[in-house]
């Protein structure tokens, strides 16, 4: 009998991101809320250079289409919080890996670069991968080149 795995929760994603960011020097003025709180889920400042990072987190879905919904909902929430025109904080989506993979394909890299949008992917085992705007651009351009090569070879 196959072992059923419970989808990772938003609290799991948040806890793994907090630990990851603290290890990367993002621990000053750390604030985080529960699911019931309004505002971003994680707000933190870099200990060395004072830049703020505002991150919206989500847990995994139980349905295939739910992973797309998780991405879209988190993107909508972080966009509504992009009102710091002078300070230029980093903005982030902290998502389970499957939703993060969708975000990496669907968020236009030009948008990510202009808005300082980062995608933080959390796997089921708690491993975090940080995709910066320039990484998103490279991933999408590489995928486009691969797609063109496949079409040319058809």
Short mmCIF file of C-alpha atoms in Angstrom, two decimals:
data_model
loop_
_atom_site.label_atom_id
_atom_site.label_comp_id
_atom_site.label_asym_id
_atom_site.label_seq_id
_atom_site.Cartn_x
_atom_site.Cartn_y
_atom_site.Cartn_z
CA UNK A 1 0.00 0.00 0.00
CA UNK A 2 1.39 3.39 -1.00
CA UNK A 3 2.02 5.91 1.73
CA UNK A 4 -0.16 9.01 1.29
CA UNK A 5 1.68 12.26 1.74
CA UNK A 6 -0.02 15.29 3.17
CA UNK A 7 0.61 18.50 1.19
CA UNK A 8 3.04 20.88 2.87
CA UNK A 9 1.34 23.65 4.78
CA UNK A 10 1.81 27.39 4.56
CA UNK A 11 3.30 27.29 8.08
CA UNK A 12 5.87 24.71 6.90
CA UNK A 13 6.81 26.91 3.91
CA UNK A 14 7.06 29.97 6.15
CA UNK A 15 9.23 28.21 8.76
CA UNK A 16 11.65 26.87 6.13
CA UNK A 17 11.91 30.29 4.48
CA UNK A 18 12.59 32.05 7.79
CA UNK A 19 15.42 29.63 8.59
CA UNK A 20 16.82 29.89 5.05
CA UNK A 21 16.73 33.70 5.03
CA UNK A 22 18.33 33.96 8.47
CA UNK A 23 21.22 31.82 7.21
CA UNK A 24 21.60 34.20 4.24
CA UNK A 25 21.84 37.34 6.42
CA UNK A 26 18.17 38.30 6.34
CA UNK A 27 17.34 38.37 10.02
CA UNK A 28 17.07 42.01 11.08
CA UNK A 29 13.57 43.26 11.98
CA UNK A 30 12.02 39.88 11.17
CA UNK A 31 8.22 39.96 11.30
CA UNK A 32 5.89 37.18 10.33
CA UNK A 33 2.23 36.56 10.83
CA UNK A 34 -0.23 33.74 11.02
CA UNK A 35 -2.72 32.82 8.30
CA UNK A 36 -5.30 35.07 9.97
CA UNK A 37 -3.10 38.20 9.88
CA UNK A 38 -3.41 40.80 7.15
CA UNK A 39 -0.39 41.98 5.17
CA UNK A 40 2.62 40.08 3.93
CA UNK A 41 3.51 36.80 5.59
CA UNK A 42 7.21 37.57 6.09
CA UNK A 43 8.83 41.00 6.36
CA UNK A 44 12.57 41.09 7.02
CA UNK A 45 15.57 43.37 6.53
CA UNK A 46 19.04 42.37 5.39
CA UNK A 47 21.48 42.63 8.29
CA UNK A 48 24.28 44.11 6.16
CA UNK A 49 22.72 46.62 3.81
CA UNK A 50 19.26 47.39 5.18
CA UNK A 51 17.12 46.33 2.21
CA UNK A 52 13.64 45.05 3.05
CA UNK A 53 12.15 41.81 1.75
CA UNK A 54 8.37 41.27 1.74
CA UNK A 55 7.27 37.70 1.07
CA UNK A 56 3.85 36.19 0.49
CA UNK A 57 3.75 32.45 1.31
CA UNK A 58 1.34 29.68 0.42
CA UNK A 59 1.08 25.98 1.15
CA UNK A 60 0.59 23.15 -1.31
CA UNK A 61 -2.71 22.24 -2.86
CA UNK A 62 -4.39 18.87 -2.94
CA UNK A 63 -5.49 19.16 -6.57
CA UNK A 64 -3.57 19.51 -9.80
CA UNK A 65 -5.26 22.78 -10.78
CA UNK A 66 -4.81 23.99 -7.21
CA UNK A 67 -1.07 24.51 -7.73
CA UNK A 68 -1.84 27.09 -10.40
CA UNK A 69 -4.40 28.73 -8.11
CA UNK A 70 -1.82 28.93 -5.30
CA UNK A 71 0.57 30.76 -7.63
CA UNK A 72 -2.07 33.15 -8.97
CA UNK A 73 -3.44 33.97 -5.52
CA UNK A 74 0.02 34.64 -4.07
CA UNK A 75 0.98 36.82 -7.04
CA UNK A 76 -2.20 38.88 -6.66
CA UNK A 77 -1.54 39.38 -2.97
CA UNK A 78 2.07 40.51 -3.39
CA UNK A 79 1.21 42.84 -6.28
CA UNK A 80 -1.34 44.62 -4.09
CA UNK A 81 1.45 45.27 -1.59
CA UNK A 82 3.84 46.85 -4.11
CA UNK A 83 3.54 50.40 -2.89
CA UNK A 84 7.07 51.23 -1.75
CA UNK A 85 8.15 53.23 -4.79
CA UNK A 86 11.20 54.88 -3.25
CA UNK A 87 12.57 52.16 -1.02
CA UNK A 88 12.51 49.42 -3.71
CA UNK A 89 12.27 46.42 -1.40
CA UNK A 90 12.55 42.91 -2.70
CA UNK A 91 9.22 41.16 -3.08
CA UNK A 92 8.91 37.41 -2.95
CA UNK A 93 6.61 34.49 -3.50
CA UNK A 94 7.37 31.64 -1.10
CA UNK A 95 5.73 28.63 -2.71
CA UNK A 96 5.79 24.84 -2.70
CA UNK A 97 7.99 23.59 -5.53
CA UNK A 98 5.16 22.68 -7.94
CA UNK A 99 3.55 26.12 -7.61
CA UNK A 100 6.98 27.80 -7.81
CA UNK A 101 7.70 25.93 -11.05
CA UNK A 102 4.48 27.36 -12.51
CA UNK A 103 5.46 30.85 -11.33
CA UNK A 104 8.90 30.49 -12.94
CA UNK A 105 7.24 29.71 -16.28
CA UNK A 106 4.41 32.24 -16.10
CA UNK A 107 5.78 35.42 -14.46
CA UNK A 108 7.23 37.57 -17.27
CA UNK A 109 10.88 38.09 -16.42
CA UNK A 110 10.60 41.77 -17.37
CA UNK A 111 7.98 42.14 -14.64
CA UNK A 112 10.17 40.26 -12.15
CA UNK A 113 13.17 42.49 -12.91
CA UNK A 114 11.22 45.77 -12.75
CA UNK A 115 9.41 44.89 -9.52
CA UNK A 116 12.31 43.04 -7.81
CA UNK A 117 10.14 39.90 -7.61
CA UNK A 118 11.89 36.79 -6.32
CA UNK A 119 10.49 33.26 -6.26
CA UNK A 120 11.44 31.04 -3.35
CA UNK A 121 10.71 27.37 -3.97
CA UNK A 122 10.25 25.01 -1.00
CA UNK A 123 10.39 21.28 -1.64
CA UNK A 124 8.53 18.65 0.39
CA UNK A 125 11.75 17.91 2.32
CA UNK A 126 12.19 21.59 3.24
CA UNK A 127 14.94 22.47 0.79
CA UNK A 128 14.69 26.10 -0.38
CA UNK A 129 15.83 27.38 -3.78
CA UNK A 130 15.94 31.16 -4.27
CA UNK A 131 15.22 32.32 -7.82
CA UNK A 132 16.21 35.97 -8.26
CA UNK A 133 14.78 38.07 -11.13
CA UNK A 134 17.88 37.53 -13.29
CA UNK A 135 17.57 33.76 -12.69
CA UNK A 136 13.97 33.87 -13.93
CA UNK A 137 15.16 35.60 -17.10
CA UNK A 138 17.85 32.96 -17.72
CA UNK A 139 15.42 30.09 -17.07
CA UNK A 140 12.79 31.48 -19.42
CA UNK A 141 15.27 32.33 -22.17
CA UNK A 142 16.79 28.85 -21.88
CA UNK A 143 13.35 27.24 -22.08
CA UNK A 144 12.50 29.34 -25.15
CA UNK A 145 15.73 28.26 -26.88
CA UNK A 146 15.01 24.60 -26.09
CA UNK A 147 11.50 24.94 -27.44
CA UNK A 148 12.73 26.50 -30.68
CA UNK A 149 15.30 23.70 -31.12
CA UNK A 150 12.63 21.03 -30.58
CA UNK A 151 10.34 22.72 -33.13
CA UNK A 152 13.18 23.05 -35.64
CA UNK A 153 14.01 19.36 -35.23
CA UNK A 154 10.40 18.24 -35.79
#
